């Protein structure tokens, strides 16, 4: 397998999972941006694992690697909405041009391809909307990040239809778990509390995210690789809707702090109100079900991981908070 973005949060958990549970061999292609962390790939069996440092936008490198593997799973992306508001340029390059280069290579070499995407391509829902996103919801992305992910999804669909590329797609809701960069909501608050900094809530905190444990996401991806129908999109979600205020209060309580010991900070421009996934298709067609159905216990384990792995996150913490300080967040 070729796994792009395998030094990032979801990709590295995917690599560990596959190497732990199968006999497969994996090559990771990762540009090792600020979000790529070699420490996330430590201790893997060297005879079954290799890390190639390079960009998915490098057509020659992508061609060579795609040709040499049976399957490409494409996780690599610029992934943070706040960064996309400050500088959209790398999002257009990596998310759109990088996907284009991979698609051209899998097309030339007639290889199987799986595209990792997000529920954010569907835009957002009102808090009281009884509907959730399905595979038929029209695309309506809000941010530079989500619009470049939407663009990449549409390239995949077009390459399937026009060129017969053997691709599947998945759009997942918000992931949490070990090895997530401290710029993201949950690890930022956990590491803030460890450092004696008050957690930071954007705006009113009413915004809802549909949380799923990263291992449940990756188990769904493996199931799609095994049995997904070519050309199809599968939504991945674990019925984990929570508003940001609830999550921040739960983190504080689980970490032994008063539940109101957080600060309200500037809201994110264009902040999506609510995401919610209906994963009926994945569950009924492929028999997938989430294993981490108890958010509080998954969150406790995640807090424990950050407490026990300070060496992993400490090098990125100060620069991340300095970036947030510039936008009053
Ligand atoms: P991440 O930011 O933690 O990791 C991204 C990885 O991609 C990093 O290792 C980075 O070095 C690498 N990368 C960036 N640009 C590259 C390039 N040009 N060439 C090669 N590698 C490059 O992101 P993540 O949270 O692990 O997200 C992985 C994928 O899952 C993304 O496609 C994202 O859109 C999608 N997704 C994420 C979530 C979530 O909650 N985090 C939810 C749904 C979908
Ligand atoms: O300090 C914070 N305070 C806060 O209130 C941060 C960093 C975030 N937030 C809010 C914004 C969102 O409503 O928390 C929510 C989650 O924020 P992020 O972790 O930045 O995630 P989000 O913007 O929802 O996008 C994530 O899920 C979908 C991933 O980063 C994307 O890659 C994925 O596609």
mmCIF file of C-alpha atoms and ligand atoms in Angstrom:
data_model
loop_
_atom_site.group_PDB
_atom_site.id
_atom_site.type_symbol
_atom_site.label_atom_id
_atom_site.label_comp_id
_atom_site.label_asym_id
_atom_site.label_seq_id
_atom_site.Cartn_x
_atom_site.Cartn_y
_atom_site.Cartn_z
ATOM 1 C CA UNK A 1 0.000 0.000 0.000
ATOM 2 C CA UNK A 2 1.067 3.565 -0.661
ATOM 3 C CA UNK A 3 -0.253 5.840 2.104
ATOM 4 C CA UNK A 4 0.034 9.575 1.491
ATOM 5 C CA UNK A 5 0.069 11.830 4.553
ATOM 6 C CA UNK A 6 0.968 8.858 6.749
ATOM 7 C CA UNK A 7 2.973 11.031 9.170
ATOM 8 C CA UNK A 8 -0.131 13.064 10.056
ATOM 9 C CA UNK A 9 -2.836 12.347 12.619
ATOM 10 C CA UNK A 10 -5.235 9.976 10.861
ATOM 11 C CA UNK A 11 -2.669 8.575 8.419
ATOM 12 C CA UNK A 12 -0.216 7.548 11.158
ATOM 13 C CA UNK A 13 -2.972 5.833 13.145
ATOM 14 C CA UNK A 14 -3.959 4.067 9.901
ATOM 15 C CA UNK A 15 -0.374 2.862 9.323
ATOM 16 C CA UNK A 16 -0.114 1.499 12.882
ATOM 17 C CA UNK A 17 -3.484 -0.225 12.544
ATOM 18 C CA UNK A 18 -2.680 -1.883 9.218
ATOM 19 C CA UNK A 19 0.783 -3.050 10.274
ATOM 20 C CA UNK A 20 -0.612 -4.380 13.574
ATOM 21 C CA UNK A 21 -3.543 -6.246 12.040
ATOM 22 C CA UNK A 22 -2.425 -7.438 8.565
ATOM 23 C CA UNK A 23 0.668 -8.729 6.740
ATOM 24 C CA UNK A 24 0.636 -5.753 4.342
ATOM 25 C CA UNK A 25 3.676 -3.667 3.496
ATOM 26 C CA UNK A 26 3.345 0.125 3.540
ATOM 27 C CA UNK A 27 5.198 3.022 1.949
ATOM 28 C CA UNK A 28 4.301 6.439 3.355
ATOM 29 C CA UNK A 29 4.690 9.458 1.075
ATOM 30 C CA UNK A 30 4.685 12.573 3.260
ATOM 31 C CA UNK A 31 6.060 16.077 2.718
ATOM 32 C CA UNK A 32 6.711 16.362 6.494
ATOM 33 C CA UNK A 33 5.096 19.798 6.727
ATOM 34 C CA UNK A 34 4.550 21.318 10.192
ATOM 35 C CA UNK A 35 1.778 18.672 10.550
ATOM 36 C CA UNK A 36 3.933 15.651 9.709
ATOM 37 C CA UNK A 37 5.669 14.042 12.680
ATOM 38 C CA UNK A 38 8.306 11.321 12.347
ATOM 39 C CA UNK A 39 7.712 10.438 16.017
ATOM 40 C CA UNK A 40 4.242 9.198 15.026
ATOM 41 C CA UNK A 41 5.880 6.450 12.962
ATOM 42 C CA UNK A 42 8.503 5.290 15.450
ATOM 43 C CA UNK A 43 8.854 1.600 16.258
ATOM 44 C CA UNK A 44 7.300 0.219 13.079
ATOM 45 C CA UNK A 45 8.738 -2.992 11.552
ATOM 46 C CA UNK A 46 11.424 -1.799 9.088
ATOM 47 C CA UNK A 47 10.980 -4.779 6.750
ATOM 48 C CA UNK A 48 7.314 -3.833 6.178
ATOM 49 C CA UNK A 49 7.464 -0.052 6.400
ATOM 50 C CA UNK A 50 9.248 2.796 4.601
ATOM 51 C CA UNK A 51 8.883 6.601 4.786
ATOM 52 C CA UNK A 52 9.540 8.622 1.614
ATOM 53 C CA UNK A 53 9.808 12.360 2.202
ATOM 54 C CA UNK A 54 8.211 14.154 -0.732
ATOM 55 C CA UNK A 55 5.146 15.975 -1.980
ATOM 56 C CA UNK A 56 2.027 14.616 -3.630
ATOM 57 C CA UNK A 57 2.477 17.555 -6.016
ATOM 58 C CA UNK A 58 5.752 16.028 -7.331
ATOM 59 C CA UNK A 59 4.446 14.318 -10.485
ATOM 60 C CA UNK A 60 7.548 12.182 -11.164
ATOM 61 C CA UNK A 61 7.821 10.899 -7.594
ATOM 62 C CA UNK A 62 4.089 10.206 -7.406
ATOM 63 C CA UNK A 63 4.206 8.317 -10.714
ATOM 64 C CA UNK A 64 7.086 6.122 -9.552
ATOM 65 C CA UNK A 65 5.493 5.309 -6.187
ATOM 66 C CA UNK A 66 1.987 4.693 -7.494
ATOM 67 C CA UNK A 67 3.395 2.336 -10.141
ATOM 68 C CA UNK A 68 5.227 0.322 -7.476
ATOM 69 C CA UNK A 69 2.188 -0.304 -5.222
ATOM 70 C CA UNK A 70 -1.176 -2.071 -5.586
ATOM 71 C CA UNK A 71 -3.298 0.445 -3.701
ATOM 72 C CA UNK A 72 -2.967 4.148 -2.914
ATOM 73 C CA UNK A 73 -4.781 5.569 0.114
ATOM 74 C CA UNK A 74 -4.694 9.356 -0.023
ATOM 75 C CA UNK A 75 -4.738 11.071 3.396
ATOM 76 C CA UNK A 76 -2.258 13.894 2.633
ATOM 77 C CA UNK A 77 -3.789 17.342 2.866
ATOM 78 C CA UNK A 78 -3.521 20.726 4.407
ATOM 79 C CA UNK A 79 -6.160 20.021 7.049
ATOM 80 C CA UNK A 80 -6.720 23.009 9.341
ATOM 81 C CA UNK A 81 -9.530 25.482 8.666
ATOM 82 C CA UNK A 82 -7.923 28.332 10.643
ATOM 83 C CA UNK A 83 -4.718 28.048 8.599
ATOM 84 C CA UNK A 84 -6.727 28.107 5.383
ATOM 85 C CA UNK A 85 -8.220 31.454 6.421
ATOM 86 C CA UNK A 86 -4.749 32.926 7.033
ATOM 87 C CA UNK A 87 -3.139 31.543 3.832
ATOM 88 C CA UNK A 88 -5.176 29.464 1.373
ATOM 89 C CA UNK A 89 -2.315 28.916 -1.095
ATOM 90 C CA UNK A 90 -0.899 25.568 0.180
ATOM 91 C CA UNK A 91 -4.476 24.253 0.430
ATOM 92 C CA UNK A 92 -5.040 24.802 -3.286
ATOM 93 C CA UNK A 93 -1.684 23.221 -4.125
ATOM 94 C CA UNK A 94 -1.736 20.156 -1.909
ATOM 95 C CA UNK A 95 -5.447 19.401 -1.791
ATOM 96 C CA UNK A 96 -6.324 20.055 -5.430
ATOM 97 C CA UNK A 97 -3.093 19.796 -7.450
ATOM 98 C CA UNK A 98 -1.763 16.927 -5.289
ATOM 99 C CA UNK A 99 -4.963 14.925 -5.789
ATOM 100 C CA UNK A 100 -4.786 15.612 -9.526
ATOM 101 C CA UNK A 101 -1.229 14.203 -9.706
ATOM 102 C CA UNK A 102 -2.271 11.048 -7.832
ATOM 103 C CA UNK A 103 -5.303 10.551 -10.058
ATOM 104 C CA UNK A 104 -3.229 10.894 -13.209
ATOM 105 C CA UNK A 105 -0.774 8.313 -11.867
ATOM 106 C CA UNK A 106 -3.421 5.770 -10.807
ATOM 107 C CA UNK A 107 -5.042 6.279 -14.185
ATOM 108 C CA UNK A 108 -1.795 5.619 -16.086
ATOM 109 C CA UNK A 109 -0.942 2.542 -14.010
ATOM 110 C CA UNK A 110 -4.528 1.251 -13.547
ATOM 111 C CA UNK A 111 -4.242 1.064 -9.758
ATOM 112 C CA UNK A 112 -6.845 1.033 -6.996
ATOM 113 C CA UNK A 113 -7.238 4.390 -5.210
ATOM 114 C CA UNK A 114 -9.073 5.455 -2.057
ATOM 115 C CA UNK A 115 -9.726 9.119 -1.383
ATOM 116 C CA UNK A 116 -10.034 10.397 2.197
ATOM 117 C CA UNK A 117 -12.308 13.383 2.590
ATOM 118 C CA UNK A 118 -14.449 15.276 5.049
ATOM 119 C CA UNK A 119 -18.096 15.996 5.830
ATOM 120 C CA UNK A 120 -17.237 19.708 5.563
ATOM 121 C CA UNK A 121 -17.705 19.504 1.777
ATOM 122 C CA UNK A 122 -21.468 19.580 2.459
ATOM 123 C CA UNK A 123 -21.346 22.947 4.249
ATOM 124 C CA UNK A 124 -23.196 23.181 7.540
ATOM 125 C CA UNK A 125 -26.614 22.478 9.072
ATOM 126 C CA UNK A 126 -28.776 24.610 11.343
ATOM 127 C CA UNK A 127 -28.818 23.511 14.985
ATOM 128 C CA UNK A 128 -32.497 22.507 14.791
ATOM 129 C CA UNK A 129 -32.353 20.855 11.331
ATOM 130 C CA UNK A 130 -33.697 17.283 11.662
ATOM 131 C CA UNK A 131 -31.674 16.227 8.598
ATOM 132 C CA UNK A 132 -28.113 14.904 8.624
ATOM 133 C CA UNK A 133 -25.636 14.720 5.721
ATOM 134 C CA UNK A 134 -26.035 11.743 3.374
ATOM 135 C CA UNK A 135 -24.169 10.715 0.215
ATOM 136 C CA UNK A 136 -26.819 12.683 -1.735
ATOM 137 C CA UNK A 137 -26.438 16.018 0.076
ATOM 138 C CA UNK A 138 -25.338 18.738 -2.401
ATOM 139 C CA UNK A 139 -21.810 20.102 -2.023
ATOM 140 C CA UNK A 140 -21.745 23.558 -0.385
ATOM 141 C CA UNK A 141 -18.336 24.119 1.279
ATOM 142 C CA UNK A 142 -17.682 27.257 3.358
ATOM 143 C CA UNK A 143 -13.932 27.662 3.940
ATOM 144 C CA UNK A 144 -10.828 27.581 1.729
ATOM 145 C CA UNK A 145 -10.012 24.216 3.358
ATOM 146 C CA UNK A 146 -13.399 22.623 2.728
ATOM 147 C CA UNK A 147 -13.695 24.050 -0.776
ATOM 148 C CA UNK A 148 -10.333 22.563 -1.778
ATOM 149 C CA UNK A 149 -11.396 19.201 -0.308
ATOM 150 C CA UNK A 150 -14.662 19.480 -2.265
ATOM 151 C CA UNK A 151 -12.664 20.249 -5.418
ATOM 152 C CA UNK A 152 -10.475 17.196 -4.864
ATOM 153 C CA UNK A 153 -13.548 14.950 -4.364
ATOM 154 C CA UNK A 154 -15.028 16.201 -7.633
ATOM 155 C CA UNK A 155 -11.785 15.446 -9.470
ATOM 156 C CA UNK A 156 -11.956 11.860 -8.167
ATOM 157 C CA UNK A 157 -15.565 11.456 -9.296
ATOM 158 C CA UNK A 158 -14.734 12.848 -12.749
ATOM 159 C CA UNK A 159 -11.704 10.543 -13.117
ATOM 160 C CA UNK A 160 -13.905 7.558 -12.251
ATOM 161 C CA UNK A 161 -16.558 8.492 -14.775
ATOM 162 C CA UNK A 162 -14.398 9.807 -17.621
ATOM 163 C CA UNK A 163 -11.328 7.565 -17.325
ATOM 164 C CA UNK A 164 -12.604 4.495 -15.457
ATOM 165 C CA UNK A 165 -10.262 5.025 -12.510
ATOM 166 C CA UNK A 166 -10.834 2.361 -9.800
ATOM 167 C CA UNK A 167 -11.553 4.726 -6.932
ATOM 168 C CA UNK A 168 -13.691 4.895 -3.810
ATOM 169 C CA UNK A 169 -14.273 7.934 -1.601
ATOM 170 C CA UNK A 170 -15.090 8.449 2.065
ATOM 171 C CA UNK A 171 -16.202 11.595 3.859
ATOM 172 C CA UNK A 172 -15.759 11.451 7.616
ATOM 173 C CA UNK A 173 -16.780 13.703 10.500
ATOM 174 C CA UNK A 174 -14.434 15.197 13.159
ATOM 175 C CA UNK A 175 -11.836 12.708 14.417
ATOM 176 C CA UNK A 176 -10.275 12.597 17.878
ATOM 177 C CA UNK A 177 -7.650 10.322 19.407
ATOM 178 C CA UNK A 178 -3.877 10.030 19.863
ATOM 179 C CA UNK A 179 -1.286 11.846 17.695
ATOM 180 C CA UNK A 180 -3.555 14.748 16.645
ATOM 181 C CA UNK A 181 -1.763 18.067 16.175
ATOM 182 C CA UNK A 182 -2.244 20.497 19.088
ATOM 183 C CA UNK A 183 -3.680 23.138 16.719
ATOM 184 C CA UNK A 184 -6.946 21.129 16.641
ATOM 185 C CA UNK A 185 -9.755 21.719 19.153
ATOM 186 C CA UNK A 186 -9.513 18.728 21.508
ATOM 187 C CA UNK A 187 -5.690 18.380 21.788
ATOM 188 C CA UNK A 188 -5.329 22.160 22.062
ATOM 189 C CA UNK A 189 -7.572 22.255 25.132
ATOM 190 C CA UNK A 190 -6.021 19.147 26.747
ATOM 191 C CA UNK A 191 -2.482 20.500 26.365
ATOM 192 C CA UNK A 192 -3.620 23.961 27.499
ATOM 193 C CA UNK A 193 -4.929 22.475 30.753
ATOM 194 C CA UNK A 194 -1.686 20.509 31.231
ATOM 195 C CA UNK A 195 0.218 23.795 30.746
ATOM 196 C CA UNK A 196 -2.032 25.798 33.098
ATOM 197 C CA UNK A 197 -3.528 27.826 30.204
ATOM 198 C CA UNK A 198 -7.323 28.246 30.138
ATOM 199 C CA UNK A 199 -9.060 26.444 27.226
ATOM 200 C CA UNK A 200 -10.211 28.696 24.375
ATOM 201 C CA UNK A 201 -13.767 28.549 23.052
ATOM 202 C CA UNK A 202 -14.559 30.250 19.726
ATOM 203 C CA UNK A 203 -17.639 32.509 19.868
ATOM 204 C CA UNK A 204 -20.582 31.148 21.853
ATOM 205 C CA UNK A 205 -19.484 27.504 21.618
ATOM 206 C CA UNK A 206 -22.888 26.392 20.269
ATOM 207 C CA UNK A 207 -21.247 24.931 17.156
ATOM 208 C CA UNK A 208 -21.791 21.190 16.874
ATOM 209 C CA UNK A 209 -19.268 18.625 15.610
ATOM 210 C CA UNK A 210 -20.009 14.913 15.096
ATOM 211 C CA UNK A 211 -17.070 13.260 16.909
ATOM 212 C CA UNK A 212 -15.646 9.878 15.897
ATOM 213 C CA UNK A 213 -12.615 8.045 17.270
ATOM 214 C CA UNK A 214 -9.789 7.886 14.715
ATOM 215 C CA UNK A 215 -9.640 4.059 14.980
ATOM 216 C CA UNK A 216 -13.301 3.807 13.989
ATOM 217 C CA UNK A 217 -12.595 6.029 10.967
ATOM 218 C CA UNK A 218 -9.676 3.848 9.923
ATOM 219 C CA UNK A 219 -11.592 0.588 10.417
ATOM 220 C CA UNK A 220 -14.221 1.981 8.050
ATOM 221 C CA UNK A 221 -11.551 2.866 5.468
ATOM 222 C CA UNK A 222 -10.180 -0.698 5.605
ATOM 223 C CA UNK A 223 -13.697 -2.083 5.176
ATOM 224 C CA UNK A 224 -14.217 0.140 2.103
ATOM 225 C CA UNK A 225 -10.899 -1.091 0.665
ATOM 226 C CA UNK A 226 -12.096 -4.684 1.162
ATOM 227 C CA UNK A 227 -15.667 -4.440 -0.037
ATOM 228 C CA UNK A 228 -16.537 -0.899 -1.202
ATOM 229 C CA UNK A 229 -18.029 -0.533 -4.670
ATOM 230 C CA UNK A 230 -15.862 1.327 -7.200
ATOM 231 C CA UNK A 231 -17.015 4.888 -7.833
ATOM 232 C CA UNK A 232 -19.037 5.023 -4.617
ATOM 233 C CA UNK A 233 -18.866 7.517 -1.769
ATOM 234 C CA UNK A 234 -19.337 6.360 1.837
ATOM 235 C CA UNK A 235 -20.053 8.726 4.710
ATOM 236 C CA UNK A 236 -18.306 7.767 7.962
ATOM 237 C CA UNK A 237 -19.786 8.919 11.279
ATOM 238 C CA UNK A 238 -20.489 7.511 14.734
ATOM 239 C CA UNK A 239 -23.564 9.516 15.901
ATOM 240 C CA UNK A 240 -21.287 11.626 18.101
ATOM 241 C CA UNK A 241 -22.865 15.096 17.929
ATOM 242 C CA UNK A 242 -21.711 17.432 20.722
ATOM 243 C CA UNK A 243 -21.416 21.196 20.891
ATOM 244 C CA UNK A 244 -18.020 22.738 21.607
ATOM 245 C CA UNK A 245 -19.114 24.016 24.996
ATOM 246 C CA UNK A 246 -20.046 20.484 26.113
ATOM 247 C CA UNK A 247 -16.682 19.152 24.929
ATOM 248 C CA UNK A 248 -14.657 21.872 26.674
ATOM 249 C CA UNK A 249 -16.610 21.367 29.935
ATOM 250 C CA UNK A 250 -16.087 17.594 29.742
ATOM 251 C CA UNK A 251 -12.325 18.009 29.169
ATOM 252 C CA UNK A 252 -12.080 20.349 32.166
ATOM 253 C CA UNK A 253 -14.083 17.993 34.398
ATOM 254 C CA UNK A 254 -12.124 14.909 33.321
ATOM 255 C CA UNK A 255 -8.906 16.813 34.041
ATOM 256 C CA UNK A 256 -10.021 17.793 37.539
ATOM 257 C CA UNK A 257 -10.717 21.489 36.824
ATOM 258 C CA UNK A 258 -13.866 23.600 37.370
ATOM 259 C CA UNK A 259 -16.039 23.166 34.254
ATOM 260 C CA UNK A 260 -16.251 26.962 33.722
ATOM 261 C CA UNK A 261 -12.464 27.569 33.726
ATOM 262 C CA UNK A 262 -12.280 28.479 30.006
ATOM 263 C CA UNK A 263 -12.116 31.738 27.966
ATOM 264 C CA UNK A 264 -14.355 32.890 25.143
ATOM 265 C CA UNK A 265 -12.138 34.093 22.270
ATOM 266 C CA UNK A 266 -12.692 35.538 18.782
ATOM 267 C CA UNK A 267 -14.927 33.419 16.595
ATOM 268 C CA UNK A 268 -13.667 31.813 13.378
ATOM 269 C CA UNK A 269 -14.799 33.822 10.307
ATOM 270 C CA UNK A 270 -17.483 31.870 8.420
ATOM 271 C CA UNK A 271 -17.587 29.302 11.279
ATOM 272 C CA UNK A 272 -19.738 26.314 10.249
ATOM 273 C CA UNK A 273 -22.548 25.807 12.776
ATOM 274 C CA UNK A 274 -23.182 22.078 12.703
ATOM 275 C CA UNK A 275 -22.012 18.876 11.024
ATOM 276 C CA UNK A 276 -23.953 15.615 11.369
ATOM 277 C CA UNK A 277 -23.480 12.370 9.464
ATOM 278 C CA UNK A 278 -25.978 9.699 8.504
ATOM 279 C CA UNK A 279 -23.754 6.620 7.973
ATOM 280 C CA UNK A 280 -26.568 4.195 7.106
ATOM 281 C CA UNK A 281 -25.028 3.274 3.734
ATOM 282 C CA UNK A 282 -21.685 2.235 5.258
ATOM 283 C CA UNK A 283 -23.394 0.305 8.064
ATOM 284 C CA UNK A 284 -25.952 -1.556 5.939
ATOM 285 C CA UNK A 285 -23.877 -2.149 2.799
ATOM 286 C CA UNK A 286 -20.503 -2.921 4.394
ATOM 287 C CA UNK A 287 -21.521 -3.975 7.923
ATOM 288 C CA UNK A 288 -19.315 -1.391 9.640
ATOM 289 C CA UNK A 289 -20.154 -0.171 13.160
ATOM 290 C CA UNK A 290 -18.159 2.079 15.497
ATOM 291 C CA UNK A 291 -16.397 0.401 18.435
ATOM 292 C CA UNK A 292 -15.824 3.599 20.457
ATOM 293 C CA UNK A 293 -19.462 4.414 21.194
ATOM 294 C CA UNK A 294 -18.715 6.042 24.583
ATOM 295 C CA UNK A 295 -17.272 9.505 23.857
ATOM 296 C CA UNK A 296 -16.386 10.183 27.505
ATOM 297 C CA UNK A 297 -14.236 7.076 27.773
ATOM 298 C CA UNK A 298 -12.574 7.705 24.363
ATOM 299 C CA UNK A 299 -11.854 11.271 25.505
ATOM 300 C CA UNK A 300 -10.409 10.040 28.833
ATOM 301 C CA UNK A 301 -8.046 7.711 26.960
ATOM 302 C CA UNK A 302 -7.045 10.593 24.684
ATOM 303 C CA UNK A 303 -6.333 12.858 27.677
ATOM 304 C CA UNK A 304 -4.208 10.063 29.149
ATOM 305 C CA UNK A 305 -2.308 9.741 25.851
ATOM 306 C CA UNK A 306 -1.400 13.460 25.863
ATOM 307 C CA UNK A 307 -0.420 13.274 29.537
ATOM 308 C CA UNK A 308 1.897 10.323 28.826
ATOM 309 C CA UNK A 309 3.338 11.621 25.549
ATOM 310 C CA UNK A 310 4.475 15.151 26.309
ATOM 311 C CA UNK A 311 7.669 14.562 24.257
ATOM 312 C CA UNK A 312 5.455 14.098 21.196
ATOM 313 C CA UNK A 313 3.492 17.380 21.468
ATOM 314 C CA UNK A 314 5.782 19.705 23.429
ATOM 315 C CA UNK A 315 7.916 20.748 20.389
ATOM 316 C CA UNK A 316 4.839 22.071 18.541
ATOM 317 C CA UNK A 317 2.939 23.724 21.392
ATOM 318 C CA UNK A 318 4.590 27.138 21.676
ATOM 319 C CA UNK A 319 4.569 27.935 17.951
ATOM 320 C CA UNK A 320 0.915 26.865 17.722
ATOM 321 C CA UNK A 321 -0.173 29.166 20.560
ATOM 322 C CA UNK A 322 1.910 32.037 19.113
ATOM 323 C CA UNK A 323 -0.032 31.654 15.842
ATOM 324 C CA UNK A 324 -3.368 31.756 17.666
ATOM 325 C CA UNK A 325 -2.300 34.822 19.671
ATOM 326 C CA UNK A 326 -2.038 36.805 16.396
ATOM 327 C CA UNK A 327 -5.758 36.290 15.646
ATOM 328 C CA UNK A 328 -6.886 36.773 19.240
ATOM 329 C CA UNK A 329 -7.796 33.107 19.570
HETATM 330 P P1 LIG B 1 -2.876 16.222 9.392
HETATM 331 O O1 LIG B 1 -2.749 17.678 9.107
HETATM 332 O O2 LIG B 1 -2.664 15.734 10.789
HETATM 333 O O3 LIG B 1 -1.888 15.386 8.459
HETATM 334 C C1 LIG B 1 -1.689 15.708 7.112
HETATM 335 C C2 LIG B 1 -0.396 15.039 6.643
HETATM 336 O O4 LIG B 1 -0.234 15.322 5.240
HETATM 337 C C3 LIG B 1 0.862 15.551 7.364
HETATM 338 O O5 LIG B 1 1.688 14.468 7.721
HETATM 339 C C4 LIG B 1 1.545 16.415 6.303
HETATM 340 O O6 LIG B 1 2.958 16.454 6.444
HETATM 341 C C5 LIG B 1 1.120 15.710 5.025
HETATM 342 N N1 LIG B 1 1.168 16.607 3.846
HETATM 343 C C6 LIG B 1 0.742 17.891 3.754
HETATM 344 N N2 LIG B 1 0.981 18.371 2.524
HETATM 345 C C7 LIG B 1 1.561 17.354 1.816
HETATM 346 C C8 LIG B 1 2.035 17.230 0.485
HETATM 347 N N3 LIG B 1 1.972 18.247 -0.389
HETATM 348 N N4 LIG B 1 2.548 16.036 0.100
HETATM 349 C C9 LIG B 1 2.621 14.985 0.972
HETATM 350 N N5 LIG B 1 2.224 15.066 2.249
HETATM 351 C C10 LIG B 1 1.680 16.241 2.662
HETATM 352 O O7 LIG B 1 -4.337 15.823 8.858
HETATM 353 P P2 LIG B 1 -5.360 14.710 9.373
HETATM 354 O O8 LIG B 1 -6.242 15.326 10.383
HETATM 355 O O9 LIG B 1 -4.628 13.473 9.659
HETATM 356 O O10 LIG B 1 -6.229 14.518 8.052
HETATM 357 C C11 LIG B 1 -5.893 13.513 7.102
HETATM 358 C C12 LIG B 1 -6.955 13.498 6.013
HETATM 359 O O11 LIG B 1 -8.232 13.242 6.589
HETATM 360 C C13 LIG B 1 -7.097 14.818 5.269
HETATM 361 O O12 LIG B 1 -7.331 14.524 3.906
HETATM 362 C C14 LIG B 1 -8.322 15.471 5.891
HETATM 363 O O13 LIG B 1 -8.965 16.316 4.976
HETATM 364 C C15 LIG B 1 -9.158 14.250 6.195
HETATM 365 N N6 LIG B 1 -10.135 14.372 7.297
HETATM 366 C C16 LIG B 1 -9.713 14.790 8.523
HETATM 367 C C17 LIG B 1 -10.635 14.839 9.565
HETATM 368 C C18 LIG B 1 -10.218 15.266 10.956
HETATM 369 O O14 LIG B 1 -11.066 15.372 11.840
HETATM 370 N N7 LIG B 1 -8.949 15.490 11.232
HETATM 371 C C19 LIG B 1 -11.962 14.485 9.344
HETATM 372 C C20 LIG B 1 -12.352 14.062 8.064
HETATM 373 C C21 LIG B 1 -11.416 13.998 7.056
HETATM 374 O O1 LIG B 2 -9.237 26.546 20.091
HETATM 375 C C1 LIG B 2 -10.260 26.229 19.474
HETATM 376 N N1 LIG B 2 -11.477 26.572 19.986
HETATM 377 C C2 LIG B 2 -12.649 26.261 19.377
HETATM 378 O O2 LIG B 2 -13.736 26.597 19.884
HETATM 379 C C3 LIG B 2 -10.208 25.496 18.224
HETATM 380 C C4 LIG B 2 -8.877 25.108 17.615
HETATM 381 C C5 LIG B 2 -11.399 25.166 17.617
HETATM 382 N N2 LIG B 2 -12.587 25.545 18.172
HETATM 383 C C6 LIG B 2 -13.851 25.104 17.521
HETATM 384 C C7 LIG B 2 -13.961 25.307 16.033
HETATM 385 C C8 LIG B 2 -14.832 24.149 15.606
HETATM 386 O O3 LIG B 2 -16.202 24.464 15.804
HETATM 387 O O4 LIG B 2 -13.897 23.685 17.704
HETATM 388 C C9 LIG B 2 -14.466 23.032 16.568
HETATM 389 C C10 LIG B 2 -13.453 22.040 15.996
HETATM 390 O O5 LIG B 2 -12.390 22.786 15.448
HETATM 391 P P1 LIG B 2 -11.158 22.094 14.669
HETATM 392 O O6 LIG B 2 -10.506 21.111 15.554
HETATM 393 O O7 LIG B 2 -10.345 23.173 14.067
HETATM 394 O O8 LIG B 2 -11.933 21.229 13.573
HETATM 395 P P2 LIG B 2 -12.926 21.611 12.341
HETATM 396 O O9 LIG B 2 -12.705 22.985 11.870
HETATM 397 O O10 LIG B 2 -14.309 21.194 12.761
HETATM 398 O O11 LIG B 2 -12.353 20.593 11.211
HETATM 399 C C11 LIG B 2 -11.920 19.268 11.574
HETATM 400 O O12 LIG B 2 -12.878 18.307 11.226
HETATM 401 C C12 LIG B 2 -13.098 18.098 9.854
HETATM 402 C C13 LIG B 2 -10.593 18.923 10.904
HETATM 403 O O13 LIG B 2 -9.630 19.888 11.274
HETATM 404 C C14 LIG B 2 -10.744 18.843 9.412
HETATM 405 O O14 LIG B 2 -9.534 18.430 8.823
HETATM 406 C C15 LIG B 2 -11.817 17.851 9.099
HETATM 407 O O15 LIG B 2 -12.078 17.865 7.724
#
